Structure formats: C-alpha cells, structure tokens
Short mmCIF file of N, CA and C in Angstrom, two decimals:
data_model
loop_
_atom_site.label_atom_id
_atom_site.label_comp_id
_atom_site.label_asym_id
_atom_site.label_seq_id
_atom_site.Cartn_x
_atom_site.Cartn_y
_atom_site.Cartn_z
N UNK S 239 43.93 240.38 160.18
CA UNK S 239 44.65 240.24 158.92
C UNK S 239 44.10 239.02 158.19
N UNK S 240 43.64 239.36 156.64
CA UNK S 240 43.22 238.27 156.15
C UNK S 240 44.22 237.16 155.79
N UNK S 241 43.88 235.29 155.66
CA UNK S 241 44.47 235.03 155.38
C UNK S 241 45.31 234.81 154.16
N UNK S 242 44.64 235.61 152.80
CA UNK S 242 44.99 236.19 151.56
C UNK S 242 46.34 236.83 151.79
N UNK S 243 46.51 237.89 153.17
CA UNK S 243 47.52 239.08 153.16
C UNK S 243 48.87 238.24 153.73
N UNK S 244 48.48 237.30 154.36
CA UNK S 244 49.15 236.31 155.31
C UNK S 244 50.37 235.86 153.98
N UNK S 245 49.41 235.43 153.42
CA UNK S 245 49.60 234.51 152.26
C UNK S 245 50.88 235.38 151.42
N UNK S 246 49.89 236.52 150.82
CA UNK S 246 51.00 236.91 150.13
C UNK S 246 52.25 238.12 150.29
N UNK S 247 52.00 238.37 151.94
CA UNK S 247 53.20 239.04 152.21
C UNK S 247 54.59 238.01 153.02
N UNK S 248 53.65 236.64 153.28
CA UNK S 248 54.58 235.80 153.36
C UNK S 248 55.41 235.49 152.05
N UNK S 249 55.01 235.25 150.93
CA UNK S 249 55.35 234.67 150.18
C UNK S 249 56.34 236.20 149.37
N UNK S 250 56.09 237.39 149.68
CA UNK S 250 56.92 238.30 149.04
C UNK S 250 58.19 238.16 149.86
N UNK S 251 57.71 237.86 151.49
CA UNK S 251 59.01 237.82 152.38
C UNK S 251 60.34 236.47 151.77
N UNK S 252 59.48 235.33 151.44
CA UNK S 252 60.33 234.34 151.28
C UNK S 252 61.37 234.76 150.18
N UNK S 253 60.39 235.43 148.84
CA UNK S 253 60.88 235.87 148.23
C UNK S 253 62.36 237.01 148.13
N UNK S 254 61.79 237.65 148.74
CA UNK S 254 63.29 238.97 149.09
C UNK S 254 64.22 237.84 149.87
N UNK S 255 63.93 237.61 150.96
CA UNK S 255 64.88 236.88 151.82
C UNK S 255 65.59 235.78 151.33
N UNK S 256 65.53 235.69 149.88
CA UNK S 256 66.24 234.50 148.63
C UNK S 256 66.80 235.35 148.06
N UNK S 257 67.12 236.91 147.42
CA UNK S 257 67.69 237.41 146.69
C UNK S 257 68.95 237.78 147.23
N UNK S 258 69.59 238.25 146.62
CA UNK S 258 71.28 238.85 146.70
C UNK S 258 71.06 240.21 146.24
N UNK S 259 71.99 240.91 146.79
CA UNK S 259 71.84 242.61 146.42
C UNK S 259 72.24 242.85 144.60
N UNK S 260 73.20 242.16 144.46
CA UNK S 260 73.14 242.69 143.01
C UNK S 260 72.28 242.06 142.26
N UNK S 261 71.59 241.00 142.25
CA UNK S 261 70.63 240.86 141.47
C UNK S 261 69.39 241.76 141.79
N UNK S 262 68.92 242.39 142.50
CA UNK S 262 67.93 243.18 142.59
C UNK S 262 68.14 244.71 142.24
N UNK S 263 69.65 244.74 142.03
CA UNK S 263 70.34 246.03 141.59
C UNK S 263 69.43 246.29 140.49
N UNK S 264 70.19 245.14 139.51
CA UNK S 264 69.92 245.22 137.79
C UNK S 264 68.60 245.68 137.71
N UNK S 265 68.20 246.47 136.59
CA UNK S 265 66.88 246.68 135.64
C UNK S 265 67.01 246.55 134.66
N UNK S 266 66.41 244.96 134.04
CA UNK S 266 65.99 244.40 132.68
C UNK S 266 65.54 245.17 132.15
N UNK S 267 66.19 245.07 130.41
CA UNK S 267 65.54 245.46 129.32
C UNK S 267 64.14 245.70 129.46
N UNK S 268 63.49 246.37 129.45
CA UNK S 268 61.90 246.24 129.12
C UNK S 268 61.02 246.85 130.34
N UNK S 269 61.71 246.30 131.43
CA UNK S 269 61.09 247.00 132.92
C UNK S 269 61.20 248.57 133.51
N UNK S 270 60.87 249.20 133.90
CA UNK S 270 60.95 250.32 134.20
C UNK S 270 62.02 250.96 135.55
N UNK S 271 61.82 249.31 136.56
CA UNK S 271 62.43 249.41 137.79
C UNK S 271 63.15 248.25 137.46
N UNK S 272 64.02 248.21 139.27
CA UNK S 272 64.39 246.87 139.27
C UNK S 272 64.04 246.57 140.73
N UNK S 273 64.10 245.05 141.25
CA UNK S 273 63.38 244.55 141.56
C UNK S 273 63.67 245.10 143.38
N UNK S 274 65.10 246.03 143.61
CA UNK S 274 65.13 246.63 144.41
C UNK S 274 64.01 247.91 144.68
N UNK S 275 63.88 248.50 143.87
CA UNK S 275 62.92 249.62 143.66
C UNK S 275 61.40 248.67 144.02
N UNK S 276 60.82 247.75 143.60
CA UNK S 276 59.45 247.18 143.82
C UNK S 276 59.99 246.97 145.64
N UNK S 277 60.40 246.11 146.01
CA UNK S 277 60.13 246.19 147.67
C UNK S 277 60.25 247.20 148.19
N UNK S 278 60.58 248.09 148.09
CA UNK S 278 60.62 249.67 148.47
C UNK S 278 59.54 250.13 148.49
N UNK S 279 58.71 250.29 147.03
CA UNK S 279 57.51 250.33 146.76
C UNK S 279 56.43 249.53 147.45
N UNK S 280 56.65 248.20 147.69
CA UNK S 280 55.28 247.37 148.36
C UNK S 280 55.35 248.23 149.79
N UNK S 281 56.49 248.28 150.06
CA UNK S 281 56.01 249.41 151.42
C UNK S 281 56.02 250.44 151.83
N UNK S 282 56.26 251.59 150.98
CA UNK S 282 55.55 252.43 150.82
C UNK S 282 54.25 252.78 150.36
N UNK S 283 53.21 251.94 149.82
CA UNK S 283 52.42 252.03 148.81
C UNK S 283 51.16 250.69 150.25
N UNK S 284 51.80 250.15 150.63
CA UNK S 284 51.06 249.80 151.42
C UNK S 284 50.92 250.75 152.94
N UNK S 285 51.80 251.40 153.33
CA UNK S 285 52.15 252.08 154.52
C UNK S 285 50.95 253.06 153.96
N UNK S 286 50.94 253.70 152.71
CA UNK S 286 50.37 254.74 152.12
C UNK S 286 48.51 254.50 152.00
N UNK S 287 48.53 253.64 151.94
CA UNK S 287 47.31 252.73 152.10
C UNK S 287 46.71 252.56 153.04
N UNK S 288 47.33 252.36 154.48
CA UNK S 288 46.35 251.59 155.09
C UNK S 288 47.04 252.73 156.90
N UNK S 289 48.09 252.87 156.31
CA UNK S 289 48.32 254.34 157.77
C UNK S 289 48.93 255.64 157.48
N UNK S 290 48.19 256.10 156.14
CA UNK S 290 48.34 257.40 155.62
C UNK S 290 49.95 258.01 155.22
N UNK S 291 50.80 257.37 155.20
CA UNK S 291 51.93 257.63 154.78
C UNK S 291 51.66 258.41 154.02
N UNK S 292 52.74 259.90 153.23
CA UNK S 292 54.30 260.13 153.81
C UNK S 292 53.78 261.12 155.41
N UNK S 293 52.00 260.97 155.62
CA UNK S 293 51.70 262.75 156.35
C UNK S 293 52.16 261.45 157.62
N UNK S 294 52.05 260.69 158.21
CA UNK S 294 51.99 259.61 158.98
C UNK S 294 53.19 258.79 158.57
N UNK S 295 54.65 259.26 159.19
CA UNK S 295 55.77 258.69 158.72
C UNK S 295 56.14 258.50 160.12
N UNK S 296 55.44 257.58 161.27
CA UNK S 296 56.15 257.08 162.32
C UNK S 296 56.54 255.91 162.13
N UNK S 297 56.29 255.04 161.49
CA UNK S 297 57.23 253.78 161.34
C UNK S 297 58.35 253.05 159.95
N UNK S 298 57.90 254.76 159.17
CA UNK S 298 58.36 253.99 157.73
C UNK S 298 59.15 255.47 157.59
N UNK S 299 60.64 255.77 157.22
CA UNK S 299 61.13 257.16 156.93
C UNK S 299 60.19 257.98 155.92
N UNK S 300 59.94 259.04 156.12
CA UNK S 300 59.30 259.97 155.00
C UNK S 300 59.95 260.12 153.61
N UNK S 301 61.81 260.16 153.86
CA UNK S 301 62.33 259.89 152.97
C UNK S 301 62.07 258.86 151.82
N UNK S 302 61.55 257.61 152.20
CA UNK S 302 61.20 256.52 151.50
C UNK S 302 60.36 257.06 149.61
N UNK S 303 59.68 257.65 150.22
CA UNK S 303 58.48 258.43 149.35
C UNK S 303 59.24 258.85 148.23
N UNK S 304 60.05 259.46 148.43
CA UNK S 304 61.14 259.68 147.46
C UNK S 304 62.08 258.98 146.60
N UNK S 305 62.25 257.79 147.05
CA UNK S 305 62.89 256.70 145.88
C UNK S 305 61.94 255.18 146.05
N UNK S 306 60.73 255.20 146.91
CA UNK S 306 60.19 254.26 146.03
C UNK S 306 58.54 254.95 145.69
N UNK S 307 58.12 256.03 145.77
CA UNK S 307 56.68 256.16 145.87
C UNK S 307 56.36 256.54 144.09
N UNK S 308 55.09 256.45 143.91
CA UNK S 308 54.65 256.20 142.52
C UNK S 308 55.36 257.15 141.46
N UNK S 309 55.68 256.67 140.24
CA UNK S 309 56.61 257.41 139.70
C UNK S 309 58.17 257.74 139.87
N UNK S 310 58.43 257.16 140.93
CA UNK S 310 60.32 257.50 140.99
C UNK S 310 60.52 256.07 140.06
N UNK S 311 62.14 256.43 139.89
CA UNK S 311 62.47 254.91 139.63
C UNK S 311 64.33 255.29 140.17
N UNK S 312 64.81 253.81 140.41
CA UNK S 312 66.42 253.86 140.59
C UNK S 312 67.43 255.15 140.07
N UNK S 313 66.98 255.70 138.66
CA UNK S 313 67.70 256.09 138.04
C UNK S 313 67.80 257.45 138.62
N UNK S 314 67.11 258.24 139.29
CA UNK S 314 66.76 259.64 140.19
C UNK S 314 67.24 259.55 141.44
N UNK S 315 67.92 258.07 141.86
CA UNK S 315 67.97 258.01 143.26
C UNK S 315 69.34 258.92 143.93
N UNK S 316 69.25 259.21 145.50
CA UNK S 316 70.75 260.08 145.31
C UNK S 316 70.55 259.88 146.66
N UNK S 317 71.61 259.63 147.50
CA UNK S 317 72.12 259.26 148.92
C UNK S 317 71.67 258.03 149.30
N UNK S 318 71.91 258.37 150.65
CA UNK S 318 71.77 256.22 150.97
C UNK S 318 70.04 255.80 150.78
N UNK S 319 70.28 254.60 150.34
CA UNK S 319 69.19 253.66 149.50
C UNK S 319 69.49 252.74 150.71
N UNK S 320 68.10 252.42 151.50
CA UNK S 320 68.12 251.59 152.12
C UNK S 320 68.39 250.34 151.65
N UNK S 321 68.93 248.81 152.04
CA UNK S 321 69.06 247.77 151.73
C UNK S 321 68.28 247.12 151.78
N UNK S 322 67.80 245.87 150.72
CA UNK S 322 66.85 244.78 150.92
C UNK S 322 66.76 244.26 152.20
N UNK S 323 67.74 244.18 152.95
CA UNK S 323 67.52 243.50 154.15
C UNK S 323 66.99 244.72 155.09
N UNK S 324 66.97 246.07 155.11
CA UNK S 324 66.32 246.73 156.14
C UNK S 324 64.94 247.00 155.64
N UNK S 325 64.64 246.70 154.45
CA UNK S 325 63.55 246.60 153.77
C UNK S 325 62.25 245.55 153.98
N UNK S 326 63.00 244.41 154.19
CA UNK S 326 62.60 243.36 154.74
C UNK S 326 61.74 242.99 155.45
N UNK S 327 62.74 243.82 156.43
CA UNK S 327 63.04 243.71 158.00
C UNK S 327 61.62 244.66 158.35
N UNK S 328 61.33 245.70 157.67
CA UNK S 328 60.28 246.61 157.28
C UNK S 328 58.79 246.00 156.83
N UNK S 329 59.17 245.37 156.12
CA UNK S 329 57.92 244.48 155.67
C UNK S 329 57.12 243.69 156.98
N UNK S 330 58.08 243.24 157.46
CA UNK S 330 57.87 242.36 158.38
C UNK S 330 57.27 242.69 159.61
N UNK S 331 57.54 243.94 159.95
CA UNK S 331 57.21 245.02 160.98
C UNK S 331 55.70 245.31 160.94
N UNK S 332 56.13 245.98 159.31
CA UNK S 332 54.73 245.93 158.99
C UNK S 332 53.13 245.28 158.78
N UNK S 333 54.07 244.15 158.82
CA UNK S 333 52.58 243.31 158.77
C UNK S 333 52.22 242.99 159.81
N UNK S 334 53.36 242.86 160.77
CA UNK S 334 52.20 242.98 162.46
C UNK S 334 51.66 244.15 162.65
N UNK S 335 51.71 245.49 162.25
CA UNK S 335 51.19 246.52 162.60
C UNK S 335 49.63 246.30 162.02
N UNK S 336 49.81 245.31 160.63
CA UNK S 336 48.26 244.95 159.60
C UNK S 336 48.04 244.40 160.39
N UNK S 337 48.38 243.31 161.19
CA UNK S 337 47.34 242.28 161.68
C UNK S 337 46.71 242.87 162.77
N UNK S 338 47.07 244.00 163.53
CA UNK S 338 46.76 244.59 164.62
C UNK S 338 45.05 244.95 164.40
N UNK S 339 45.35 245.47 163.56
CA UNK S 339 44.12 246.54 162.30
C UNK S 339 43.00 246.01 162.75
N UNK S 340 41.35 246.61 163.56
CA UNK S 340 40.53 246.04 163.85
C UNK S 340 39.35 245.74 163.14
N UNK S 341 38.95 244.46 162.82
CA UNK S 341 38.15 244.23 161.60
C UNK S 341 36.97 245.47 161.50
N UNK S 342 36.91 245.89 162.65
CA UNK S 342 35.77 246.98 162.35
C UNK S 342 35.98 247.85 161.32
N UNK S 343 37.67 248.45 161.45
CA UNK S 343 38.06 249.60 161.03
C UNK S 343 37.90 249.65 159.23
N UNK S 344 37.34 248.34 158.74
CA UNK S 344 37.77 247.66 157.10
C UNK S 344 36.27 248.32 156.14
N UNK S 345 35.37 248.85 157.28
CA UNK S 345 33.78 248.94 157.06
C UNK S 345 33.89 250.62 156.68
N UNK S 346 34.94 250.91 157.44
CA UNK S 346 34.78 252.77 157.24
C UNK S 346 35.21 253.19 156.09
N UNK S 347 33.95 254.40 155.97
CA UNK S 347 34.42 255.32 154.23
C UNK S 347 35.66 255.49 154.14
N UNK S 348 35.94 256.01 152.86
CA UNK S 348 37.28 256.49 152.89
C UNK S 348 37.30 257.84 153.17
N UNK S 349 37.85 258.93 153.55
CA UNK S 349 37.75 259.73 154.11
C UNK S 349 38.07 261.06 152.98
N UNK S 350 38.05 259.88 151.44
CA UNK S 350 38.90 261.08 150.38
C UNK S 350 37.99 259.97 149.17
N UNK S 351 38.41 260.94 148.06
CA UNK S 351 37.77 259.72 146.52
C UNK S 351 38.67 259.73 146.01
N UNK S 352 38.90 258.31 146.13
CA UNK S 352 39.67 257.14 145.31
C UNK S 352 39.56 257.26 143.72
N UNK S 353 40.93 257.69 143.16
CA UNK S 353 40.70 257.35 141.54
C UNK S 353 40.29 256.24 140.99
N UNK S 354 40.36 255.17 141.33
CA UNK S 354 39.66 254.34 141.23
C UNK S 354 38.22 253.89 141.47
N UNK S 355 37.23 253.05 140.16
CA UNK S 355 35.64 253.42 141.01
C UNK S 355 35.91 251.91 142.12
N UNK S 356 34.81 251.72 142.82
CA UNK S 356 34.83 250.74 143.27
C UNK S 356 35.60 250.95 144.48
N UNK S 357 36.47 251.65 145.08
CA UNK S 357 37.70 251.67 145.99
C UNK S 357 36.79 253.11 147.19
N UNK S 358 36.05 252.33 148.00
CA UNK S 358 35.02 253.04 149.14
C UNK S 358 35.25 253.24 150.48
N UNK S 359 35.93 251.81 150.42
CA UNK S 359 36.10 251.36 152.19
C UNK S 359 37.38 251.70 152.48
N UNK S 360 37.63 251.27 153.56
CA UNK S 360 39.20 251.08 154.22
C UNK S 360 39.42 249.69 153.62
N UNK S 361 38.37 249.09 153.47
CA UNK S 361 37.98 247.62 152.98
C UNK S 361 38.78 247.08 151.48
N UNK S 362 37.96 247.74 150.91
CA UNK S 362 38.39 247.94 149.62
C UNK S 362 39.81 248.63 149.07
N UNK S 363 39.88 249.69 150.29
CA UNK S 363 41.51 249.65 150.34
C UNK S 363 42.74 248.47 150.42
N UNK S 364 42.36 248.03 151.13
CA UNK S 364 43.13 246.89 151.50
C UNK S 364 42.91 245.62 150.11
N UNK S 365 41.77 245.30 150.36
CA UNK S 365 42.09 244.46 148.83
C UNK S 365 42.70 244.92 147.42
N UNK S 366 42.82 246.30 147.36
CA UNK S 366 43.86 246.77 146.50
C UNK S 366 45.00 246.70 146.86
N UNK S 367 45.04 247.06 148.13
CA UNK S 367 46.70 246.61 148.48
C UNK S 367 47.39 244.84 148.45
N UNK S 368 46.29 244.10 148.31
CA UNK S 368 47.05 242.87 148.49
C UNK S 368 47.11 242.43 147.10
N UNK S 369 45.65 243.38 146.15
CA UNK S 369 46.57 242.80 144.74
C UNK S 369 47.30 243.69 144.03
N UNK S 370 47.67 244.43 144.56
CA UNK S 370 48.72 245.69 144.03
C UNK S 370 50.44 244.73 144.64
N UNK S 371 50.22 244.18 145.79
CA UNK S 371 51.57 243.45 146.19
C UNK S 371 52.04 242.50 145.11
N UNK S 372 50.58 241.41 145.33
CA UNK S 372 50.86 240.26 144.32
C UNK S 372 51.30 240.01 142.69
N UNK S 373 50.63 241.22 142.22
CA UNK S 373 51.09 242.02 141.20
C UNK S 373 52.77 242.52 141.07
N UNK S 374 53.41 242.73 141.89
CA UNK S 374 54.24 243.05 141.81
C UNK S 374 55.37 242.36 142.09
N UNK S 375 55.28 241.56 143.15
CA UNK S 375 55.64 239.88 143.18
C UNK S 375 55.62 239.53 142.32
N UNK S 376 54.62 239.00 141.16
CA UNK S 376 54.57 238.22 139.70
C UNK S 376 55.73 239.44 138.95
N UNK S 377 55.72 240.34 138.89
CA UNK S 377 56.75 241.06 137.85
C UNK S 377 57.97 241.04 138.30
N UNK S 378 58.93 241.28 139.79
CA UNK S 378 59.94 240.45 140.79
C UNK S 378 60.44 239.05 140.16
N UNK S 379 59.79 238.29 140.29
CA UNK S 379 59.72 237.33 140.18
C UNK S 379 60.26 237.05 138.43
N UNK S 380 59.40 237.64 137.40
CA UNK S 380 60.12 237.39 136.38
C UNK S 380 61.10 238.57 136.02
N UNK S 381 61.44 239.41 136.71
CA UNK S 381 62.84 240.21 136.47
C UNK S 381 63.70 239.61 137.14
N UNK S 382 63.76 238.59 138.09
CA UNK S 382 65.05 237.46 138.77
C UNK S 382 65.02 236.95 137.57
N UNK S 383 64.15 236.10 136.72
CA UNK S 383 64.03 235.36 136.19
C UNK S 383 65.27 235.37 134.73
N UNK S 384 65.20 236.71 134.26
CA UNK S 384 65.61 237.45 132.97
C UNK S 384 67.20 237.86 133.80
N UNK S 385 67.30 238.53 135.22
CA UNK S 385 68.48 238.35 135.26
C UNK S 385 69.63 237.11 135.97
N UNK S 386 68.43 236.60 136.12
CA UNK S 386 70.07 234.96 136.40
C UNK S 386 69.93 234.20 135.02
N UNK S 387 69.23 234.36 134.06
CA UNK S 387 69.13 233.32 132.77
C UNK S 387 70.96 233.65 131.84
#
C-alpha cells in the first residue's frame, strides 16, 4: 500500500469518524449527494476497483451498489441504509485488505478497457482510486462546511 493511500484513506477515516449522523444526512443546495452517500461511494467505487465488486461481493454487501454506486443518489434510497459508523468500520477493513495487495499485482493489464485513456494497469487503477477518494474528501469536506455555517 502506497504511502499516498495511507495518507489519504487515513485522513478520509479521521474525517468520517468527526461527523454526526445528521450532518451527513443533509444535501446542500448545489450538491447532488450528501456527504452520507460519498462514504458509501469511496467504498464501493474502490471495492469496484481494485476486487471487482458488485460480481466479487465477499466483503462489501452487493446491496451497497445500489445506494452508493455511480449514479444513485439518497433520494432513490429504500430500506436500511447502512450507518457511517458501519461504513467506517468498512473502510477500515478495507484498507488492510489494500495493503495486503502484492506490488507485483499493480504491473498487470487490465483485463477490460477502461473509459478512460491512460487507465492500463491494475496500477493505474489504483491511482485513480486514490484520486477519485481525495476528490471526494475535498467536496465532504466543503458540504460539512455549508452545513454547520
């Protein structure tokens, strides 16, 4: 695990693990989600990334895919919504499963083409995933911002 991923799935953890449930409820004017819906998303979207999620749903529910994977948002959601804290708790799981990951494995094709150009490796997978997180952290971050002001 690079120390980039270290970096910023620590720093998403500190982050969640400071919020309160109803502030992550809300969705600001202007945003599409709210900031419950993005941690949902960082792990699904990383699970999806790097251990084939929803076909490969042994550590993350398949259900997930469904209220946070690309295109849902809060407003479609219907039965139990996992909590920030089992979400977390998920993240956290998850990133020892990343650090496990053997640097060899970062060199191999992708086994499909990436809509994206540039996106070849397992390699290059992964550095999309850490700025697809951080990215989303910076927008988190100012939707707390807009709702405690």
């Amino acid at each position: 695990m690079s120390k980039q991923f270290q970096l910023t799935r620590g720093m998403l953890l500190d982050f969640v693990n400071g919020l309160n449930e109803e502030t992550a409820k809300v969705q600001p004017k202007g945003f599409n989600n709210n900031i419950h819906w993005h941690i949902g998303h960082l792990l699904v979207t990383a699970e999806s990334f790097m251990f084939g999620y929803p076909k490969n749903a042994d550590n993350v529910p398949a259900e997930y895919a469904a209220l946070f994977g690309f295109g849902t948002k809060p407003a479609d959601w219907q039965g139990d919504v996992p909590s920030i804290e089992t979400l977390a708790g998920a993240l956290k799981e998850q990133a020892g499963r990343l650090a496990e990951l053997p640097e060899s494995c970062f060199v191999h094709p992708l086994p499909f083409k990436f809509p994206k150009e540039g996106i070849d490796t397992v390699g290059d997978l992964y550095d999309l995933m850490l700025h697809h997180e951080a990215e989303h952290l910076g927008q988190m971050k100012a939707m707390k911002r807009i709702v405690e002001a």
